[in-house]
Short mmCIF file of C-alpha atoms in Angstrom, two decimals:
data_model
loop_
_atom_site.label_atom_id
_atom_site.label_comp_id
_atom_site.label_asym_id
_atom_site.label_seq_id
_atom_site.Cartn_x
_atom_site.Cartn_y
_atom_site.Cartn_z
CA UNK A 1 0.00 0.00 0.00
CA UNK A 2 1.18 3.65 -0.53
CA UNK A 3 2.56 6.06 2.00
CA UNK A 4 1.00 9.50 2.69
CA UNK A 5 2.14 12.19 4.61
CA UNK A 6 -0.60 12.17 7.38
CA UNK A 7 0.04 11.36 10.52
CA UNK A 8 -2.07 8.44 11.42
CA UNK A 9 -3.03 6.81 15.20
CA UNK A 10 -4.74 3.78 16.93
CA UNK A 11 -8.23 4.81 15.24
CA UNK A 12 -6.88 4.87 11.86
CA UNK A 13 -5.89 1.69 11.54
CA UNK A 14 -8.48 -0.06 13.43
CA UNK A 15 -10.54 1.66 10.60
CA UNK A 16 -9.35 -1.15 8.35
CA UNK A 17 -11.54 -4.60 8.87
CA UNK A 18 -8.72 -7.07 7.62
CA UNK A 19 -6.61 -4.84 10.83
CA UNK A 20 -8.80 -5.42 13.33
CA UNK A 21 -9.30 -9.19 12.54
CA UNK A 22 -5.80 -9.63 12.37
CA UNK A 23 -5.36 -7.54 15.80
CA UNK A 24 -8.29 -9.33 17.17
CA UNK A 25 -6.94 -12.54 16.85
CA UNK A 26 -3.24 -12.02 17.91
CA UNK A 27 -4.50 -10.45 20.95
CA UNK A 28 -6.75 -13.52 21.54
CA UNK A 29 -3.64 -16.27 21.41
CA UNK A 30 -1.39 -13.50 23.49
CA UNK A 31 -4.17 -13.50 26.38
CA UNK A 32 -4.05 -17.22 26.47
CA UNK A 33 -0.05 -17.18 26.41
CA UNK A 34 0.20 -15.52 29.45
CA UNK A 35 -2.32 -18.06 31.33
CA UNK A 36 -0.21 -21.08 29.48
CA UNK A 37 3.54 -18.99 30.49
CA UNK A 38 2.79 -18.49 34.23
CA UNK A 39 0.98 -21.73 34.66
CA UNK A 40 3.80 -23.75 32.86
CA UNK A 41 6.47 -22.09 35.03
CA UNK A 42 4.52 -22.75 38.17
CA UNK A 43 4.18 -26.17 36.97
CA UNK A 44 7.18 -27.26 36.22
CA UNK A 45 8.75 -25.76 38.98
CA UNK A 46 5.86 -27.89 41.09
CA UNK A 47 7.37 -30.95 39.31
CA UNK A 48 11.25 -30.43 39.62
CA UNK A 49 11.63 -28.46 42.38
CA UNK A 50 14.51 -26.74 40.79
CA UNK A 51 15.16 -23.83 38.68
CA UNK A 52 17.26 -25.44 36.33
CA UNK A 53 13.78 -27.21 35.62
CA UNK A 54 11.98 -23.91 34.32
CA UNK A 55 15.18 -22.94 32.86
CA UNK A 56 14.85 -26.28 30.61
CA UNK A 57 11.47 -24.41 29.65
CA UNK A 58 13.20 -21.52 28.40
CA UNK A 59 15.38 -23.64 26.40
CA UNK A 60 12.98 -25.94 25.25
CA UNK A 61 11.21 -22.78 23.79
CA UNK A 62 14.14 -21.25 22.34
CA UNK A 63 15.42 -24.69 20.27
CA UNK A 64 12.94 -24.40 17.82
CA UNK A 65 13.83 -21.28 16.53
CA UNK A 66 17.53 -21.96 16.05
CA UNK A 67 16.90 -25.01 14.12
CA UNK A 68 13.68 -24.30 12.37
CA UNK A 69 13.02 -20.52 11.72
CA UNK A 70 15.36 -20.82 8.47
CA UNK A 71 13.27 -23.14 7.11
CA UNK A 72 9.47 -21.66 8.77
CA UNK A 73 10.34 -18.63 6.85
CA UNK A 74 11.09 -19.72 3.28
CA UNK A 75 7.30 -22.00 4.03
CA UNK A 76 6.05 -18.27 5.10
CA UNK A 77 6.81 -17.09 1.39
CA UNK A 78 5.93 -19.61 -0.70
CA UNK A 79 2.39 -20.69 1.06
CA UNK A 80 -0.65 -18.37 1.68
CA UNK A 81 0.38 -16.91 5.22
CA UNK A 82 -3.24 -17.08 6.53
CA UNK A 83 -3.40 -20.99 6.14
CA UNK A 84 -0.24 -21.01 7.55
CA UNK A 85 -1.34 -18.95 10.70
CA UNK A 86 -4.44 -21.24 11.25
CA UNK A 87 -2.14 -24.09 11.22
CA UNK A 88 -0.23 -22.78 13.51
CA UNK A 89 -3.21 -22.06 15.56
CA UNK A 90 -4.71 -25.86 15.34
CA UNK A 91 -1.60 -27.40 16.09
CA UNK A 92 -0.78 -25.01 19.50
CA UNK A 93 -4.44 -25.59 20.15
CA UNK A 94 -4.44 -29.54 20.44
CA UNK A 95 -0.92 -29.14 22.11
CA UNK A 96 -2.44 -27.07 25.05
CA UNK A 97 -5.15 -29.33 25.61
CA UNK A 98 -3.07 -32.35 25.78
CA UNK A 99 -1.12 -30.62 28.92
CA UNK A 100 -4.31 -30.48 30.37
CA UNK A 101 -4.45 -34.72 30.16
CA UNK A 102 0.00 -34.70 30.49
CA UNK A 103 1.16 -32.30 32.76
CA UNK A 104 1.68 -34.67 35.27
CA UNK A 105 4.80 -36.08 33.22
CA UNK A 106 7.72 -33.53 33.43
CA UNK A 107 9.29 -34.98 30.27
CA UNK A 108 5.91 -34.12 28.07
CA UNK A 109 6.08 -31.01 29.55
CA UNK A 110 9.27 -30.21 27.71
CA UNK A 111 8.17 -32.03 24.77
CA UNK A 112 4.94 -30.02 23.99
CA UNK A 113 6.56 -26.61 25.31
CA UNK A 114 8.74 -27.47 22.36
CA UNK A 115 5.94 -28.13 19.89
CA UNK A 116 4.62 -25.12 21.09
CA UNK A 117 7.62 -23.22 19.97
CA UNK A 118 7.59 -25.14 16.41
CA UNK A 119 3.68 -23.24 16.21
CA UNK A 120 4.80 -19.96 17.29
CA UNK A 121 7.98 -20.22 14.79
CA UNK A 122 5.35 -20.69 11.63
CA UNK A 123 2.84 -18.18 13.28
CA UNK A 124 4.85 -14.89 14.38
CA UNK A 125 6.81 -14.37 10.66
CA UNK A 126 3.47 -14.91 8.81
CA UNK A 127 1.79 -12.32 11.13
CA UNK A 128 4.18 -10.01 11.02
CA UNK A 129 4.27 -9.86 7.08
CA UNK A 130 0.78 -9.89 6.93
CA UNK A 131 0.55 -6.43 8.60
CA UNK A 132 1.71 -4.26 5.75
CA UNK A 133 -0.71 -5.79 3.51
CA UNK A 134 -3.72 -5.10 5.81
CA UNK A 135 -2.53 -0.51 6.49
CA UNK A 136 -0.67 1.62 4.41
CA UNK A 137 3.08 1.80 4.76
CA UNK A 138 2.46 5.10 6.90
CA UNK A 139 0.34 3.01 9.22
CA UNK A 140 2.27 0.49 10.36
CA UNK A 141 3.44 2.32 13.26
CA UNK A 142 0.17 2.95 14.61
CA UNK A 143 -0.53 -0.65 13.88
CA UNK A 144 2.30 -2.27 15.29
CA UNK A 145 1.67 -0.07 18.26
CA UNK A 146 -2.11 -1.65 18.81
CA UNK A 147 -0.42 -4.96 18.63
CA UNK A 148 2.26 -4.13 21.00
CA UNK A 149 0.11 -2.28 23.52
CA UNK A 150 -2.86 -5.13 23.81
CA UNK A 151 0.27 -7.45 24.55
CA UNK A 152 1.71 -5.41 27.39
CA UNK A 153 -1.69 -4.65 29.32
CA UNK A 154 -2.53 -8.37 28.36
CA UNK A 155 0.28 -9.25 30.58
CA UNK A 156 0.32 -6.70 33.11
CA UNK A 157 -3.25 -7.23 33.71
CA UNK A 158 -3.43 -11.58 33.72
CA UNK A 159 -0.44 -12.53 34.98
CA UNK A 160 -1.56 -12.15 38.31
CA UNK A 161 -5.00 -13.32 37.40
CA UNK A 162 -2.67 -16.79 36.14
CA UNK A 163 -0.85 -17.26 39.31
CA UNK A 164 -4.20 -17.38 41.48
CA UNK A 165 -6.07 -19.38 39.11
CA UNK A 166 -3.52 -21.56 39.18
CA UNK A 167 -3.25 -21.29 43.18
CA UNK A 168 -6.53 -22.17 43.57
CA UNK A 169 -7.47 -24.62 40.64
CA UNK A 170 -3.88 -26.19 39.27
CA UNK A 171 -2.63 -25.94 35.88
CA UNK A 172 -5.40 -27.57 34.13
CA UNK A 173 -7.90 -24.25 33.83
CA UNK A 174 -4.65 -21.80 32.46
CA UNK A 175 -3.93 -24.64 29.68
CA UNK A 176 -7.70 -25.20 28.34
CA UNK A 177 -7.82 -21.02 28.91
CA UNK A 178 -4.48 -21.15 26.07
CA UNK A 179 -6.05 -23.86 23.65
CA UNK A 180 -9.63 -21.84 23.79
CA UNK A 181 -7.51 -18.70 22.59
CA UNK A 182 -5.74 -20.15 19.81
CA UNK A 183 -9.15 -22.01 18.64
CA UNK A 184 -10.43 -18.42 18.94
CA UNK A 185 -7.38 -16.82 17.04
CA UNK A 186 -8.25 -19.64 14.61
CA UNK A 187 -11.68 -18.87 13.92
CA UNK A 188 -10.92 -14.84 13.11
CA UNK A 189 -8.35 -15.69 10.80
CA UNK A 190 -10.77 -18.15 8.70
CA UNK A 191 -12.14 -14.40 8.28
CA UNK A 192 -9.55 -12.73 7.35
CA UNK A 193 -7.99 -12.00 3.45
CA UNK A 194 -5.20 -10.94 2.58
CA UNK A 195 -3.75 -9.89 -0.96
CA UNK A 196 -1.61 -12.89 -3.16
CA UNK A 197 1.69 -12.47 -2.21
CA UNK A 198 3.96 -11.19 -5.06
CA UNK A 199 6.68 -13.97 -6.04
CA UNK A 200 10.01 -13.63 -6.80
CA UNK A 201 10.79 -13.44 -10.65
CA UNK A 202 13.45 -16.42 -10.14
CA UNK A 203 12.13 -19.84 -9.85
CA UNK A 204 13.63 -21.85 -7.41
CA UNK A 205 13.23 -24.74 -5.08
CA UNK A 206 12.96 -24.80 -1.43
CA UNK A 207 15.95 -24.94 0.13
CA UNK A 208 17.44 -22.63 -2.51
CA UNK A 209 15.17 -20.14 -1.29
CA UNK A 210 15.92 -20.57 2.09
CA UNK A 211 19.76 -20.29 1.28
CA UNK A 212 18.59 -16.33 -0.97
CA UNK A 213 16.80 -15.56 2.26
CA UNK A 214 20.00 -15.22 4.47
CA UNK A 215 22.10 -13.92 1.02
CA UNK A 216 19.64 -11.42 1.25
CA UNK A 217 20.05 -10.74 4.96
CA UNK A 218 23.81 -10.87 4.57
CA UNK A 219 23.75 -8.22 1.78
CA UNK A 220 21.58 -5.14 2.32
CA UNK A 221 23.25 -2.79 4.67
CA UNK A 222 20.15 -1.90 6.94
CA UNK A 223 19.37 -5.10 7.39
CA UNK A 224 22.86 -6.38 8.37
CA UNK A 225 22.84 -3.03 11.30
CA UNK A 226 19.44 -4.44 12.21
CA UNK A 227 20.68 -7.67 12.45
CA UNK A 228 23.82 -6.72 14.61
CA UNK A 229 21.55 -4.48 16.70
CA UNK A 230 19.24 -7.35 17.48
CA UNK A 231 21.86 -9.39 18.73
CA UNK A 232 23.64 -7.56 21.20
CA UNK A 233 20.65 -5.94 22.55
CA UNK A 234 19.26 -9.49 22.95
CA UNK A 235 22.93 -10.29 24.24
CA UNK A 236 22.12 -7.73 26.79
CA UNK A 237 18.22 -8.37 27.83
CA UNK A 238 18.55 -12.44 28.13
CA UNK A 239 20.54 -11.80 31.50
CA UNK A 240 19.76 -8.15 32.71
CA UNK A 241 16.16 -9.09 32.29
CA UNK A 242 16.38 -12.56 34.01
CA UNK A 243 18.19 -11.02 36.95
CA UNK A 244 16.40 -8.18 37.69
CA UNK A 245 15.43 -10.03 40.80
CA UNK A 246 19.16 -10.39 42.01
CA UNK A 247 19.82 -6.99 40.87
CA UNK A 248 17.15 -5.97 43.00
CA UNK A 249 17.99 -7.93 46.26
CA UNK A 250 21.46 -7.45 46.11
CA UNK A 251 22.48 -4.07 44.51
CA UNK A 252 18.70 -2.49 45.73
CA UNK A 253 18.30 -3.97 48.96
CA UNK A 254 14.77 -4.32 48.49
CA UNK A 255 12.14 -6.94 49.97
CA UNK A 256 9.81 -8.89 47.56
CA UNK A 257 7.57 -6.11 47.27
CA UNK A 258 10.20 -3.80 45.67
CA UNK A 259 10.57 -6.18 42.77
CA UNK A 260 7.37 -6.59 42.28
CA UNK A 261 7.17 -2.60 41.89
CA UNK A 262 10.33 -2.00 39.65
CA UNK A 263 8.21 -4.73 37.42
CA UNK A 264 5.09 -2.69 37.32
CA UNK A 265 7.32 0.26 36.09
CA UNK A 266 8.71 -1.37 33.58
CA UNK A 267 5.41 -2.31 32.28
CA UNK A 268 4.06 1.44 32.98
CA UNK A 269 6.56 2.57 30.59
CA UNK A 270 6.24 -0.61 28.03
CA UNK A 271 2.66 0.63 27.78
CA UNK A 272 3.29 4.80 27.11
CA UNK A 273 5.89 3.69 24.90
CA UNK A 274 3.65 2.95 21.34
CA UNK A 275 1.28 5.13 22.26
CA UNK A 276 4.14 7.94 22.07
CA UNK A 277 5.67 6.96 19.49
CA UNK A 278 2.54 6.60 17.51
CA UNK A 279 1.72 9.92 17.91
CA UNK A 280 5.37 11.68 16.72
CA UNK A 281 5.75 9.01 14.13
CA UNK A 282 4.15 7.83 11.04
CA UNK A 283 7.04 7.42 8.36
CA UNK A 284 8.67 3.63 9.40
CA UNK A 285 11.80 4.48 7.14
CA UNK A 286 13.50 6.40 10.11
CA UNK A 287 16.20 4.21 11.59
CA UNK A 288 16.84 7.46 14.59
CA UNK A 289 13.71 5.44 16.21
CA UNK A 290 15.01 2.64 16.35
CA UNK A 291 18.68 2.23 17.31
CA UNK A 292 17.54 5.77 19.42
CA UNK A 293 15.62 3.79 22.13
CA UNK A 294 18.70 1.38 22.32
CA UNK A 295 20.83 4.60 23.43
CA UNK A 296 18.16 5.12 25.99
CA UNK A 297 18.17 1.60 27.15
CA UNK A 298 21.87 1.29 27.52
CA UNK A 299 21.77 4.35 29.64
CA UNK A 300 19.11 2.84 31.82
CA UNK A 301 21.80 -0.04 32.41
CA UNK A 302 24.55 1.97 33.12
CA UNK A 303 22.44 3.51 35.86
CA UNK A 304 21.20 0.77 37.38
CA UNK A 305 24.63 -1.04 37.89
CA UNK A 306 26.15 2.64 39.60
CA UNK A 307 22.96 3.89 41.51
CA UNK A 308 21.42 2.16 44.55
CA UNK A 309 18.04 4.47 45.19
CA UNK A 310 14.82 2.85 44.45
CA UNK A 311 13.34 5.69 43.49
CA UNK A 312 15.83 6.03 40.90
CA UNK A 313 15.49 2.79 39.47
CA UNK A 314 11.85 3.03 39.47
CA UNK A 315 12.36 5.99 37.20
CA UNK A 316 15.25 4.56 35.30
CA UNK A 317 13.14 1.34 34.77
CA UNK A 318 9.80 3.03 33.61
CA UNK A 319 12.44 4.95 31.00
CA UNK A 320 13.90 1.49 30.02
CA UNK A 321 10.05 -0.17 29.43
CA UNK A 322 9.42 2.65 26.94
CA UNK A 323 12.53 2.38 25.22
CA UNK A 324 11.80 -1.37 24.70
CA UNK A 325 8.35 -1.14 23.86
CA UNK A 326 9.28 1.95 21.64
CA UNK A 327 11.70 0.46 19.94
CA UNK A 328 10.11 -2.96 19.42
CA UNK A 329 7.33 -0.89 17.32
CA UNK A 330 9.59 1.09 15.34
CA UNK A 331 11.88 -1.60 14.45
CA UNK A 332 8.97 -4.07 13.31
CA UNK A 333 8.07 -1.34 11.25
CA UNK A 334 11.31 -0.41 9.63
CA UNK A 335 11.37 -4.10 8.70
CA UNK A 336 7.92 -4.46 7.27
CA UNK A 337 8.44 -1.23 5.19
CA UNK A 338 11.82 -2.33 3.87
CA UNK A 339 11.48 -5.82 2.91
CA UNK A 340 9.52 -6.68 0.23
CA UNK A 341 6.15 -8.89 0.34
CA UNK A 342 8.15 -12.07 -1.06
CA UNK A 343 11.51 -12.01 1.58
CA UNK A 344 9.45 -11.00 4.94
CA UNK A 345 8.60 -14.38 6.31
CA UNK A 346 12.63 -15.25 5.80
CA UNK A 347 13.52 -11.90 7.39
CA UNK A 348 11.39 -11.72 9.75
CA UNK A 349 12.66 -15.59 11.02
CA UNK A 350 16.19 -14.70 10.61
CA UNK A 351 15.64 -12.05 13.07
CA UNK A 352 13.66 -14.32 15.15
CA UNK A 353 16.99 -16.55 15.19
CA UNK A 354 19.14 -13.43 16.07
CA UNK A 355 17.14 -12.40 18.97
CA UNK A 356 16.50 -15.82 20.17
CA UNK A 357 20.31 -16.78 19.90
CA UNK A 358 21.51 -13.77 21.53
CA UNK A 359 18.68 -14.52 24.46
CA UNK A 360 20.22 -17.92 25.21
CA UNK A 361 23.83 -17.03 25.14
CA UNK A 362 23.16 -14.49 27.44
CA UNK A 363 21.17 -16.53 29.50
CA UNK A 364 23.76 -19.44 29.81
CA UNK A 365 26.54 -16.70 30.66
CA UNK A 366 25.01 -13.93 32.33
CA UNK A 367 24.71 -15.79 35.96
CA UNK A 368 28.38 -16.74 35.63
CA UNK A 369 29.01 -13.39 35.07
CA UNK A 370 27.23 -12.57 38.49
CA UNK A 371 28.35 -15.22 40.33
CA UNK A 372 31.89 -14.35 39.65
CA UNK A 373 31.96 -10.49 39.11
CA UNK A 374 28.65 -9.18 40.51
CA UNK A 375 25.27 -8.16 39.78
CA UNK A 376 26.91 -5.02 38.86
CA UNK A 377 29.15 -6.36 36.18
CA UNK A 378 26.12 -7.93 34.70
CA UNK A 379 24.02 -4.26 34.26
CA UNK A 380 27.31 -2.14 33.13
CA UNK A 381 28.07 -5.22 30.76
CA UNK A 382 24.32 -5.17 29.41
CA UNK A 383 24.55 -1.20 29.19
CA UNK A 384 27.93 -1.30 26.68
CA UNK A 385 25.99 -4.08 24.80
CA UNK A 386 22.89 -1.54 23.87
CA UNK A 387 24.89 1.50 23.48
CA UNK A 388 27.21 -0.61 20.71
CA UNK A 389 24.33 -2.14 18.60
CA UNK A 390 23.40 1.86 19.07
CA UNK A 391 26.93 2.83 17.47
CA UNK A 392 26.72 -0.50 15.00
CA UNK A 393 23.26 0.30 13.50
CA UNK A 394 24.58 4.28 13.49
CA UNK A 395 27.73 3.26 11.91
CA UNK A 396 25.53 0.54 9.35
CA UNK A 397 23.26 3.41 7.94
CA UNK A 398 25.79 5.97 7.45
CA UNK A 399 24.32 9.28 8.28
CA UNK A 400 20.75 8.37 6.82
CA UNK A 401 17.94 9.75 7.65
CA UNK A 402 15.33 7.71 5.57
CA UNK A 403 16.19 4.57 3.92
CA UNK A 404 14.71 2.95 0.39
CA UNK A 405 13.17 -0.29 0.04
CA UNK A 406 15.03 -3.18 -0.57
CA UNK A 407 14.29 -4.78 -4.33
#
């Protein structure tokens, strides 16, 4: 769809039908994921008694992507993505009832958190490319900001809701809660049309495409900044992220209830974040809004590791929310208006692999890190990451201000 000038916000784009199914149903599955996260956390845990145990969760999750998002992506392109989504949505559907019959067995635990994964790997490129062709190119931050926002309150708002159903009733009720919303996400999407996707003008067979889908990513500048940019900063989240509590007990001093606060202002500041940034942005071709918020992020970091007020890292922490949540939108964005129709399954799964890579080495290293330097280390370690994928995607761009579409 063509650009125009206007600026654009929430009410825009849920003017468009084929948006607001799409939105609709995302939101739907998300709702559901958040039962399905806590409850499978709480469970496994339950079952274990260990946190290696849940950790085994994480990378049971996390597999799936490094092997198979290569391969999801190139199936993205070459089959109509709204098949592909309901597919997704069947398959994550039946898997999420069947915990409700397994969960008792540790070991199918980890084997249907893993199919899980396999659904989400098909699912999240095909939704992600299917945004552009739903708003015009000068929408797409006001609709990536919807979708972003209706995850963040989705989680602020039923996470606790999870962890007493599950107090009170077990896992079973968060699991048939997660199948319900993908058989609901299902449903919308058996609604929902989207323009044929344009095909590439070379014929070629599967794997070949798969193999022009990383040339592709290993050739065009922005996407090779992007690409760096998503790695360290995921270098930097996996750990600072997963040890916010220690960070908090140790560096902060605070009781339970003081993580549980710097948590609420991270999500206080996830929330402002797209609804900002939809509101001074509607062009997606600005890379300053992207590798911007990783500046601010860094920063955040930096503070947290030399500063030991809580009010200070409640403010520093609401800042570092809306630079995520900020620059999750704009960088979705920047990728959906740069990529063609034909490449953005691939691209989008070859970021899912950088992110997703970058998460697990940081995860696996970062409470070494602590355990033999610090907390501290950890944070001013996590803030040199951001502020480099900041200099990298800077340095990748070369002074532009707007960038053209890849061909």
């Amino acid at each position: 769809m063509n650009a125009a000038s206007r600026r654009v916000g929430l009410r825009t784009v849920f003017a468009h039908p084929g948006y607001r199914r799409l939105w609709s149903a995302r939101t739907a599955s998300q709702c559901g994921d958040v039962f399905a996260t806590v409850a499978l956390a709480l469970l496994v845990f339950d079952l274990t008694g260990s946190a290696l145990g849940v950790s085994a969760v994480v990378f049971a999750e996390i597999v799936p992507v490094l092997l198979l998002a290569p391969l999801a992506g190139t199936l993205v392109d070459r089959l109509p993505r709204i098949r592909i989504m309901i597919a997704a949505d069947v398959w994550r559907a039946l898997l999420a009832g069947s915990l409700i019959l397994l969960g008792d067995h540790v070991v199918a635990v980890y084997v249907i958190a893993f199919g899980l994964s396999v659904g989400a790997v098909l699912f999240n490129p095909a939704a992600n490319s299917a945004v552009p062709a739903l708003v015009d190119e000068n929408e797409l931050v006001a609709a990536n900001s919807g979708i972003w926002t209706a995850a963040v309150l989705s989680q602020i708002a039923l996470a606790p809701l999870a962890g007493l159903l599950y107090t009170a009733l077990g896992p079973a009720p968060a699991f048939g809660i997660n199948a319900a919303s993908f058989v609901a996400s299902a449903v919308l999407l058996t609604g929902l049309r989207l323009p044929a996707t344009p095909s590439s003008t070379e014929r070629r067979g599967f794997f070949a495409d798969a193999v022009a889908g990383v040339r592709v990513l290993a050739s065009d500048r922005l996407l090779r900044a992007l690409g760096a940019g998503q790695l360290l900063a995921a270098l930097s989240a996996g750990a600072t992220s997963a040890l916010l509590v220690v960070l908090a007990r140790e560096h902060l001093a605070l009781p339970p209830s003081g993580y549980g606060l710097l948590l609420g202002a991270i999500g206080i500041g996830a929330v402002l974040g797209p609804l900002v940034v939809s509101r001074l942005l509607s062009d997606p071709r600005r890379p300053a809004f992207v590798f911007g918020p990783y500046v601010l992020r860094g920063l955040v970091d930096l503070a947290l590791a030399t500063f030991t007020a809580f009010p200070v890292a409640l403010v520093a922490l609401a800042i570092y929310g809306l630079g995520t949540s900020t620059g999750a939108v704009t960088f979705n964005s920047l990728l959906q208006a740069h990529t063609p129709a034909h490449l953005r399954g691939r691209i989008f799964a070859g970021f899912d692999v950088f992110w997703q890579l970058g998460r697990l080495v940081s995860l696996l290293l970062g409470g070494l890190l602590a355990a033999t330097l610090g907390i501290q280390a950890v944070y001013l370690l996590g803030g040199v990451l951001l502020l480099a994928a900041a200099a990298i995607g800077w340095a990748g761009i070369r002074g532009s201000t707007r960038v053209r579409r890849l061909k």
